[in-house]
Tab-separated table of C-alpha atoms and ligand atoms in Angstrom:
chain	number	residue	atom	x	y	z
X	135	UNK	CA	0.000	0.000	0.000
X	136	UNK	CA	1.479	3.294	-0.530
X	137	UNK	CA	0.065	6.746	0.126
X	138	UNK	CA	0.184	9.697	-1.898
X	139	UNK	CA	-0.025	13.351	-0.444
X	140	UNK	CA	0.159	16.337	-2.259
X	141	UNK	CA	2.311	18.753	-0.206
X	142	UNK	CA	5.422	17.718	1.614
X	143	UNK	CA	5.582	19.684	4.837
X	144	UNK	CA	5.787	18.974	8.182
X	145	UNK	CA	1.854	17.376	8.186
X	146	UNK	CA	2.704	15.024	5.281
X	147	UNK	CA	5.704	14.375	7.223
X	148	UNK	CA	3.918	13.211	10.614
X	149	UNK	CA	1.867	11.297	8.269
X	150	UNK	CA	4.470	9.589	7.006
X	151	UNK	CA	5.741	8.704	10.364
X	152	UNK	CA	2.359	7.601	11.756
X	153	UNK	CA	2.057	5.255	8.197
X	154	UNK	CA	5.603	3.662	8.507
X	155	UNK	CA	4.788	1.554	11.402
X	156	UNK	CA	1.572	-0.087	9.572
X	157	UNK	CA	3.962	-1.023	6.916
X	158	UNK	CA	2.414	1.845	4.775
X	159	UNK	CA	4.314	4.087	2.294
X	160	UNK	CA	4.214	7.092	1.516
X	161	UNK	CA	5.498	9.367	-1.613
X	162	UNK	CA	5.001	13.523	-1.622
X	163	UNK	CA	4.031	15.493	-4.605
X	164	UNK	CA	6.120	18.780	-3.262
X	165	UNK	CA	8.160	21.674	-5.426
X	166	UNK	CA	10.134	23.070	-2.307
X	167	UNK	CA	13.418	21.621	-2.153
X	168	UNK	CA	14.326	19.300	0.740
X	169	UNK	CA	10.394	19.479	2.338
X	170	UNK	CA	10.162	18.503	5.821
X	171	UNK	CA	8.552	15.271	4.803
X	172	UNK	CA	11.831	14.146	2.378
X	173	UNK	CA	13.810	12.158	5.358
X	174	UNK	CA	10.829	9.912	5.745
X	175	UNK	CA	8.923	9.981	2.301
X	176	UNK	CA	9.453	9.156	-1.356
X	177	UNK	CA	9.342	13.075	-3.171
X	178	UNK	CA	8.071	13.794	-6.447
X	179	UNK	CA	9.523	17.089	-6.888
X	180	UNK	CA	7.125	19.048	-8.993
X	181	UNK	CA	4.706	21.508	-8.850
X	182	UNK	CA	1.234	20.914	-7.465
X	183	UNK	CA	-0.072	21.350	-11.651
X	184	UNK	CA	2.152	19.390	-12.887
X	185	UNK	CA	0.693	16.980	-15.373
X	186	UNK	CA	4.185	14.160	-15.172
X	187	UNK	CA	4.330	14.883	-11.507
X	188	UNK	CA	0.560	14.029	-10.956
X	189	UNK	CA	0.978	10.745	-13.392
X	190	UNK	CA	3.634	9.596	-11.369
X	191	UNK	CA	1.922	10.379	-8.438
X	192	UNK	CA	-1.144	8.580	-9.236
X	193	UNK	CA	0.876	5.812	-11.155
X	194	UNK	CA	2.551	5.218	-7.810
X	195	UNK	CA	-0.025	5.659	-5.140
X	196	UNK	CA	-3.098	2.992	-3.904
X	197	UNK	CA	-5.454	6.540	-2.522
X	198	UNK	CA	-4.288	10.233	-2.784
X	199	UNK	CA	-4.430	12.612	0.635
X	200	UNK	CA	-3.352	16.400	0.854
X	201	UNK	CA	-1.688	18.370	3.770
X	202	UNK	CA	-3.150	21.520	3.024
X	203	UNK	CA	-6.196	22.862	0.944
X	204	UNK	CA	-4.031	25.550	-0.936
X	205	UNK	CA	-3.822	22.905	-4.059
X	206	UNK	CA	-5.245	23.700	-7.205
X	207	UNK	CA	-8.782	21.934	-7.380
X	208	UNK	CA	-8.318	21.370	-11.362
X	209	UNK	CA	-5.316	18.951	-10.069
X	210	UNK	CA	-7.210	16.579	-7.519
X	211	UNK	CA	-9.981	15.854	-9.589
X	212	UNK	CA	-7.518	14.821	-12.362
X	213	UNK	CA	-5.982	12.768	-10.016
X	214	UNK	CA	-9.685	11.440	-8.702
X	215	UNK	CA	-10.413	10.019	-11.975
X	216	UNK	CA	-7.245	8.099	-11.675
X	217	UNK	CA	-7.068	6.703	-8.006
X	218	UNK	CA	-9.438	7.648	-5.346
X	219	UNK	CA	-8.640	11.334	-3.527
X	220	UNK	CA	-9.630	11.800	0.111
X	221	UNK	CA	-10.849	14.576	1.099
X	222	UNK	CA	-13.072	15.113	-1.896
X	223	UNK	CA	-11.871	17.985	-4.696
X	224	UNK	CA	-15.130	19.073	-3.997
X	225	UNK	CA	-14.675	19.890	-0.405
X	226	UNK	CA	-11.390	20.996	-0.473
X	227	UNK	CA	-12.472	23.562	-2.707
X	228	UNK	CA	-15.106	24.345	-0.021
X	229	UNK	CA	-12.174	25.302	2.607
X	230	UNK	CA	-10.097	27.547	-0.225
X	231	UNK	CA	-12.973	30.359	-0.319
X	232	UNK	CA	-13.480	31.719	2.696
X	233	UNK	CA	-17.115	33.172	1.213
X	234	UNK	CA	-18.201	29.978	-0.024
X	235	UNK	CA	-16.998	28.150	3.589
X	236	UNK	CA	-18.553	29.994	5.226
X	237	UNK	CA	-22.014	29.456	3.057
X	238	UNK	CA	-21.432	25.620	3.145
X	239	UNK	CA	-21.279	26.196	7.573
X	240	UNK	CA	-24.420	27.976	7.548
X	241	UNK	CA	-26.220	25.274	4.650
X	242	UNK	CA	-25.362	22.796	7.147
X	243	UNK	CA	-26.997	24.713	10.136
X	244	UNK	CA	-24.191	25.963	11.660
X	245	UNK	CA	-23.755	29.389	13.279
X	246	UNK	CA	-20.875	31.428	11.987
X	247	UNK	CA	-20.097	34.840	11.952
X	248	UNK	CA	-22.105	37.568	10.168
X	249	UNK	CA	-20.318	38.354	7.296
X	250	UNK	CA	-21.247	39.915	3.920
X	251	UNK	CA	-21.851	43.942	3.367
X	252	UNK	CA	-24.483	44.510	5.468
X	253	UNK	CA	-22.325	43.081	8.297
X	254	UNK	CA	-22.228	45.863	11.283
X	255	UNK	CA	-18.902	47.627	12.723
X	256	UNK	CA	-16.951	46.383	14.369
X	257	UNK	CA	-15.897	43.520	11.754
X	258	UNK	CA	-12.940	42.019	10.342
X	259	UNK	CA	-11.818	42.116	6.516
X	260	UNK	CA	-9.909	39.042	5.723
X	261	UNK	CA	-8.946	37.857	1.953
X	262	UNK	CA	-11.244	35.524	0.718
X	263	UNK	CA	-8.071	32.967	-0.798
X	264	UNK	CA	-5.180	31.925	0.964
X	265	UNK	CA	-5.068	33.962	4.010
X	266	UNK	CA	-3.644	31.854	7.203
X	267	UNK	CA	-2.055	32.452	10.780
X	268	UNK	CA	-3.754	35.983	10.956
X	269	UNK	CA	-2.064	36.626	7.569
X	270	UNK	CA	-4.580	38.702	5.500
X	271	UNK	CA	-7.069	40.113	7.732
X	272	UNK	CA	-7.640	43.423	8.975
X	273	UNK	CA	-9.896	44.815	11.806
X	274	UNK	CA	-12.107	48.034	11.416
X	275	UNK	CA	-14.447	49.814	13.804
X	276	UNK	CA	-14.845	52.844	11.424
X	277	UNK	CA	-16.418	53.242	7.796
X	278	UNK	CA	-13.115	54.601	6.864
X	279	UNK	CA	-11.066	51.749	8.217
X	280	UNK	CA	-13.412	49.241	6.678
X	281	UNK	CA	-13.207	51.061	3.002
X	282	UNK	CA	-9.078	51.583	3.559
X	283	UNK	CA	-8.814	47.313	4.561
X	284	UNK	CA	-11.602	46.652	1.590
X	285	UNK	CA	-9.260	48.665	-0.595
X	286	UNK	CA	-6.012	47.197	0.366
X	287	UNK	CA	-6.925	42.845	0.540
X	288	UNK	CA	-7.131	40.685	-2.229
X	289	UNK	CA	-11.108	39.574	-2.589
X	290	UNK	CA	-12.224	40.901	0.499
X	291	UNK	CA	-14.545	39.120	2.931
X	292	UNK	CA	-16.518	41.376	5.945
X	293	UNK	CA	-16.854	39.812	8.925
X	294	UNK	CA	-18.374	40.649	11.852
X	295	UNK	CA	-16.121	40.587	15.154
X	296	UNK	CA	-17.572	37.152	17.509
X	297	UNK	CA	-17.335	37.898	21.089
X	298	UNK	CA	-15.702	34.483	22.540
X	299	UNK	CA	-15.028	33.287	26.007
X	300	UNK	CA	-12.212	30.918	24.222
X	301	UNK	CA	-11.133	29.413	21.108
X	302	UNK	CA	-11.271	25.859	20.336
X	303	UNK	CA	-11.173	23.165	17.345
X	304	UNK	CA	-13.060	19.619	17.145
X	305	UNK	CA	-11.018	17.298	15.067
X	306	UNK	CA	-13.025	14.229	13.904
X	307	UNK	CA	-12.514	11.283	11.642
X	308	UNK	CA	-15.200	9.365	9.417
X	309	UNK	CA	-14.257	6.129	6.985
X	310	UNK	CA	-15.939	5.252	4.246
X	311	UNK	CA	-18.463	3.233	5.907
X	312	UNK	CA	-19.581	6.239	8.246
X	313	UNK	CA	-17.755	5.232	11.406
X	314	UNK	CA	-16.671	8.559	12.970
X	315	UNK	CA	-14.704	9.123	15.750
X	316	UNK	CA	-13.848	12.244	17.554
X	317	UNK	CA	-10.911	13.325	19.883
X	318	UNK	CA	-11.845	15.409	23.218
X	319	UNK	CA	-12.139	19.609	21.837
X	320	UNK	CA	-8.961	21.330	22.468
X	321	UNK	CA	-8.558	24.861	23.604
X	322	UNK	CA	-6.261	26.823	21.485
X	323	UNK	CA	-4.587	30.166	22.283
X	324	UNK	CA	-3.012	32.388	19.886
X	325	UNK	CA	0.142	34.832	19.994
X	326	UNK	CA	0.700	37.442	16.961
X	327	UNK	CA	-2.216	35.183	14.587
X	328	UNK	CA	-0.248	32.263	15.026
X	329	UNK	CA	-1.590	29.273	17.191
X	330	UNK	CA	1.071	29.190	20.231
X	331	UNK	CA	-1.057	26.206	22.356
X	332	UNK	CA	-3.639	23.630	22.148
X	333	UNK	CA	-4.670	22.045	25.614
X	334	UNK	CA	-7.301	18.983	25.150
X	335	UNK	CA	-9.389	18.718	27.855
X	336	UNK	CA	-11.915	15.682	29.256
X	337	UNK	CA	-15.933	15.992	29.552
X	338	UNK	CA	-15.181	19.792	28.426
X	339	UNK	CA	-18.886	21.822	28.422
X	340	UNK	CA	-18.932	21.736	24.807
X	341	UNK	CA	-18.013	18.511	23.636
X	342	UNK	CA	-21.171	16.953	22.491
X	343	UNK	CA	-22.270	20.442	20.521
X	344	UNK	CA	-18.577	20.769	18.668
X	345	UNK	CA	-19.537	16.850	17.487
X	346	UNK	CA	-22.577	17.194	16.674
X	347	UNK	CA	-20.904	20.284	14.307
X	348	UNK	CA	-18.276	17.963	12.823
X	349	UNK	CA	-20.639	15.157	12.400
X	350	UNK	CA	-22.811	17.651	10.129
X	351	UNK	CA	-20.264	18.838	8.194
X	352	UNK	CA	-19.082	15.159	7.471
X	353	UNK	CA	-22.086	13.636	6.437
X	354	UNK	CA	-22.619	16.630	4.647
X	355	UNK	CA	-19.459	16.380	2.446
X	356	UNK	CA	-19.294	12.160	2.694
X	357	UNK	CA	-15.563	13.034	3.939
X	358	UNK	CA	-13.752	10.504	4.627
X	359	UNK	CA	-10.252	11.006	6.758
X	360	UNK	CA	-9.682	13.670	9.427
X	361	UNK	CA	-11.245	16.834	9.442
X	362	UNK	CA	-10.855	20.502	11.900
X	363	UNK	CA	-13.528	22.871	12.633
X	364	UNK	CA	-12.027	25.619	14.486
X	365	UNK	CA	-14.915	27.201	16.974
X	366	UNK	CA	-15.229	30.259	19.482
X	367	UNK	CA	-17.036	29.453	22.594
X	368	UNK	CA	-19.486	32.422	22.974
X	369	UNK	CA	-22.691	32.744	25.260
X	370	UNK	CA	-24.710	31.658	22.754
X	371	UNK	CA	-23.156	28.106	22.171
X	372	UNK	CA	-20.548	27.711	19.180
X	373	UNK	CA	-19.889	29.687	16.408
X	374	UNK	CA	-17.664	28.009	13.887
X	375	UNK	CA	-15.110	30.287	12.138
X	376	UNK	CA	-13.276	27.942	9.653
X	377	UNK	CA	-12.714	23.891	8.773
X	378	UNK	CA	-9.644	22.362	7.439
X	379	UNK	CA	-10.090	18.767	5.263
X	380	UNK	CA	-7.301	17.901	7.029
X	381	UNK	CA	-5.292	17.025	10.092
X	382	UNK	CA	-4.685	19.920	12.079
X	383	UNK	CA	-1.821	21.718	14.150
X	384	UNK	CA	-4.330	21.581	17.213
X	385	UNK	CA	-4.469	18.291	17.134
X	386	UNK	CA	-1.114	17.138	17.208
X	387	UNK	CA	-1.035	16.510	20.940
X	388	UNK	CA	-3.106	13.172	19.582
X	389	UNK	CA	0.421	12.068	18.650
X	390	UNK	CA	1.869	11.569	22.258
X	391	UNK	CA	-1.896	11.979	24.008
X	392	UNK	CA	-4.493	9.495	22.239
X	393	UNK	CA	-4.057	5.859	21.501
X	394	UNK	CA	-4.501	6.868	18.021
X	395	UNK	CA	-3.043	9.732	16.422
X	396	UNK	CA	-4.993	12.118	14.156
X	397	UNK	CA	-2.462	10.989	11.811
X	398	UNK	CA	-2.337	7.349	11.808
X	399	UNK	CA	-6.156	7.815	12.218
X	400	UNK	CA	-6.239	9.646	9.052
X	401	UNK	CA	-4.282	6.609	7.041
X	402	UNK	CA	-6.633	4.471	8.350
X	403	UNK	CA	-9.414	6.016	7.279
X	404	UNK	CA	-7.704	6.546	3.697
X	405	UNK	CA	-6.842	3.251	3.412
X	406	UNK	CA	-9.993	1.243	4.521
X	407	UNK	CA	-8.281	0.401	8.113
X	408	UNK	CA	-10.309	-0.126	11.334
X	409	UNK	CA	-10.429	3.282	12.654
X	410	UNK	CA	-9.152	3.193	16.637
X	411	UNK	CA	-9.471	4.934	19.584
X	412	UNK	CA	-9.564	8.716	19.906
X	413	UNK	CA	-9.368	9.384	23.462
X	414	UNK	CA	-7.405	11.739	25.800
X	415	UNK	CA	-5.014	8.845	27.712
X	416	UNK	CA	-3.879	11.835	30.156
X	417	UNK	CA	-3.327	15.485	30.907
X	418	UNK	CA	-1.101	17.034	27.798
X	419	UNK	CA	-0.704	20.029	25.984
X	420	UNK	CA	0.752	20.892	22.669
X	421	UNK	CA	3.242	24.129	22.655
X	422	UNK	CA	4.507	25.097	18.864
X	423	UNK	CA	7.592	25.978	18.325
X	424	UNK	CA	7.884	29.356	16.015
X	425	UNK	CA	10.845	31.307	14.565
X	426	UNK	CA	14.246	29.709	16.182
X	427	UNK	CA	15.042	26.403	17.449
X	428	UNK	CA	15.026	26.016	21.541
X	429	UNK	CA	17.847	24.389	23.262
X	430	UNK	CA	17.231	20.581	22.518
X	431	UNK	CA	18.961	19.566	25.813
X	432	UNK	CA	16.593	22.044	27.883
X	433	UNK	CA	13.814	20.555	26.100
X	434	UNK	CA	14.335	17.252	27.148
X	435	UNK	CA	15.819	17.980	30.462
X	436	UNK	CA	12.036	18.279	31.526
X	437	UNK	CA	9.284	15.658	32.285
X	438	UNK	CA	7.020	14.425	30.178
X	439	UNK	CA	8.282	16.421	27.282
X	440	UNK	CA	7.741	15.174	23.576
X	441	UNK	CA	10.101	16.817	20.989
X	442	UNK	CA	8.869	16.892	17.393
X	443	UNK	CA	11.212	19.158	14.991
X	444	UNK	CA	10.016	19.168	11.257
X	445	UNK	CA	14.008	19.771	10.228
X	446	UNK	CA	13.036	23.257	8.784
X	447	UNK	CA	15.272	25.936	8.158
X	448	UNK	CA	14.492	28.889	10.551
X	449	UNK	CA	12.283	32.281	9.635
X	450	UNK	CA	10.444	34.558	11.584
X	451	UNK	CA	6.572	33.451	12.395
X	452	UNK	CA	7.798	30.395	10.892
X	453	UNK	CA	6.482	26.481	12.583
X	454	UNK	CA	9.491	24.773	13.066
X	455	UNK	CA	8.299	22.141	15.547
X	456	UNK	CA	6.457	21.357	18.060
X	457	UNK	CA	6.333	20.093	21.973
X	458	UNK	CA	3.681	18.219	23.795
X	459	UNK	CA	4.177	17.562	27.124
X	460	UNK	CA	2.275	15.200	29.088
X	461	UNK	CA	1.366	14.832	32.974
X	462	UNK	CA	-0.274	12.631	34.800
X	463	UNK	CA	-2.139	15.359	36.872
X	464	UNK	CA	-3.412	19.150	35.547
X	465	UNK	CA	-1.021	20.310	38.586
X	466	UNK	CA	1.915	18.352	37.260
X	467	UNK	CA	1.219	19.434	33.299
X	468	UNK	CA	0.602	23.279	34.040
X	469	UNK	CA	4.405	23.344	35.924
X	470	UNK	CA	5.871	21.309	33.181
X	471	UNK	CA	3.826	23.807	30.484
X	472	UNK	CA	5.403	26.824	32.080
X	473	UNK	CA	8.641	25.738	31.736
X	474	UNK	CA	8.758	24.310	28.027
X	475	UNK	CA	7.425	27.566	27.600
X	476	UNK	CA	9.889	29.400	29.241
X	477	UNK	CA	12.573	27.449	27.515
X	478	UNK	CA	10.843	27.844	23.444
X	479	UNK	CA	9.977	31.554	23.859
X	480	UNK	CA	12.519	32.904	26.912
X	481	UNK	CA	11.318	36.445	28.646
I	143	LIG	P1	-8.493	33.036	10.907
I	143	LIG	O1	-7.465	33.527	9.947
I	143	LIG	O2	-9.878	33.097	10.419
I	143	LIG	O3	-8.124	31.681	11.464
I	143	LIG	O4	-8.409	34.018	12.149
I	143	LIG	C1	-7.258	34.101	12.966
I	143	LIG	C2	-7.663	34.518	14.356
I	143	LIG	O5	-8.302	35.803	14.333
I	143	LIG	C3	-8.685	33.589	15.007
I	143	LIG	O6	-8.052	32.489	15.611
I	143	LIG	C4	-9.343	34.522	16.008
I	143	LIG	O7	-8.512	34.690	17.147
I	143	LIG	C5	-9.386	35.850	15.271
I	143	LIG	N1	-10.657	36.000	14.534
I	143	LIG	C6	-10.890	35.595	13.250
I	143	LIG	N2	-12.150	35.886	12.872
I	143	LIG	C7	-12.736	36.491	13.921
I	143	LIG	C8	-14.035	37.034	14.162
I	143	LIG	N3	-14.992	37.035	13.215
I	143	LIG	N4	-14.287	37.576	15.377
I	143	LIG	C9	-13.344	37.593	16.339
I	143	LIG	N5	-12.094	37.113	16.175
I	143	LIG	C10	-11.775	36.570	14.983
């Protein structure tokens, strides 16, 4: 059986680790030299369009998977007609347009934010394609700040501001017989856009709403694999803001944290497997590492600390890794969270 993903970074990577053990392979369709998912995957080195890169890539591969929905739609249904492509083209193109994502939420009964021109002040302009990590959005609480951010973003969407208590994401899985399995909702926090820590919690409030989301949204779509809704907690219940047809970065605690792995649980899925179990074994929490490397030594010098470097070369705002720790008490992982975080981002 081999796997093929378009896109070679650091989530086709942890793919590629969670597939190895099941005696799965996997080869990347990636045009960035020496991706993060090269020391453990077979690269086609090509451009997401590329008609000989996609024939090899189909040639090679049992089912096709992506690691990120900025892939040109035109080249997974080509590939669909070849070998079969989970997520769907279909709803991958869903989760490009922020306009049409946010149509498909509310089709499906979801609440989201207000958003079109009508939408009152104060709201937030983001580009419709593309935007991500707080990358191509603007706020505005006057007519004149909405116009100037209208004026200066690429296919502007309006939306109006949410007021949240918290953020948080439901990641679930479905297979192609409609088994689904979700992981506990975890909280994530943000610094500068960017998501700096996701924190899974047990019997949280909200559980059983966020599913009932994610189970809408994949019978819906018929996905099949592992899907993100990102949410904000509000007075009035959820609100979704955005999905991703994909593994997600606030989900990779499931690596050291579940008995399955969003990843492995995703291959599974992809390839016909049993799906397993998506529970929270104990306390953990997943800190990203952005824009230098930490001390490695530090690191590991504390408890319950799980090191995961995607071998990337350093930039500013850039994910270069990630740590989860794990505890077996909230006490134990809040001490051992505030010094991983001491150590990744020092005062
Ligand atoms: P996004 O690019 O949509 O993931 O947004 C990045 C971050 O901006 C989110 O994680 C929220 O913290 C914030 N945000 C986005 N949209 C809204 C909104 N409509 N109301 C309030 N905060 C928002």
């Amino acid at each position: 059986m081999r796997v093929g993903i378009v896109g070679g970074g650091q989530l086709a990577r942890m793919l590629a680790l969670a597939a190895r053990p099941l005696g799965i392979d996997v080869t990347v369709l990636e045009p960035t030299p020496s991706p993060p998912a090269a020391s453990v995957a077979t690269v086609i080195a090509a451009p997401f369009d590329d008609p000989a890169g996609l024939a090899q890539l189909a040639d090679t591969c049992d089912v096709i998977t992506v690691e990120l929905e900025a892939v040109p739609v035109a080249s997974l249904q080509w590939l669909n007609q070849h070998r079969p492509v989970h997520p769907s083209p279909q709803f991958v193109a869903v989760t490009q347009d922020r306009l049409i994502e946010k149509e498909a939420l509310r089709d499906a009964g979801i609440v989201t934010a207000p958003f079109g021109p009508d939408t009152p002040l104060p709201a937030v302009v983001k580009t419709r394609f593309g935007g991500y990590d707080g990358r191509g959005q603007q706020r505005a609480t006057t007519i004149d700040e909405l116009t100037a951010a209208i004026n200066a973003l690429p296919d502007p969407i309006v939306e109006g501001i949410v007021t949240f208590h918290r953020e948080l994401s439901i990641i679930a899985a479905a297979d192609a017989k409609g088994e689904l399995r979700y992981w506990p909702v975890a909280t994530n926090e943000h610094r500068h856009g960017i998501l700096h820590m996701s924190t899974p919690r047990l019997d949280d409030p909200r559980q059983h709403e966020a599913e009932a989301l994610a189970r809408r949204i994949i019978e819906t779509h018929h996905i099949v694999g592992v899907m993100c809704i990102e949410l904000f907690d509000t007075d009035g219940g959820l609100v979704a803001n955005e999905m991703a047809p994909r593994v997600h970065n606030s989900g990779h605690w499931t690596i050291d944290g579940s008995t399955t792995s969003q990843f492995e649980q995703h291959i599974r899925a992809i390839c016909a497997l049993p799906l397993g179990d998506s529970d929270l074994r104990q306390p953990c929490a997943t800190i990203n590492v952005i824009g230098a490397e930490p001390p490695l030594d530090e690191l590991l010098a504390i408890d319950g600390v799980h090191v995961h470097r995607y071998e990337k070369p350093a930039r500013p705002s850039r994910k270069l890794g990630h740590v989860t720790v794990t505890a077996p008490n909230d006490w134990l992982l809040n001490e051992r969270v505030q010094r991983v975080v001491t150590v990744i981002s020092p005062p």
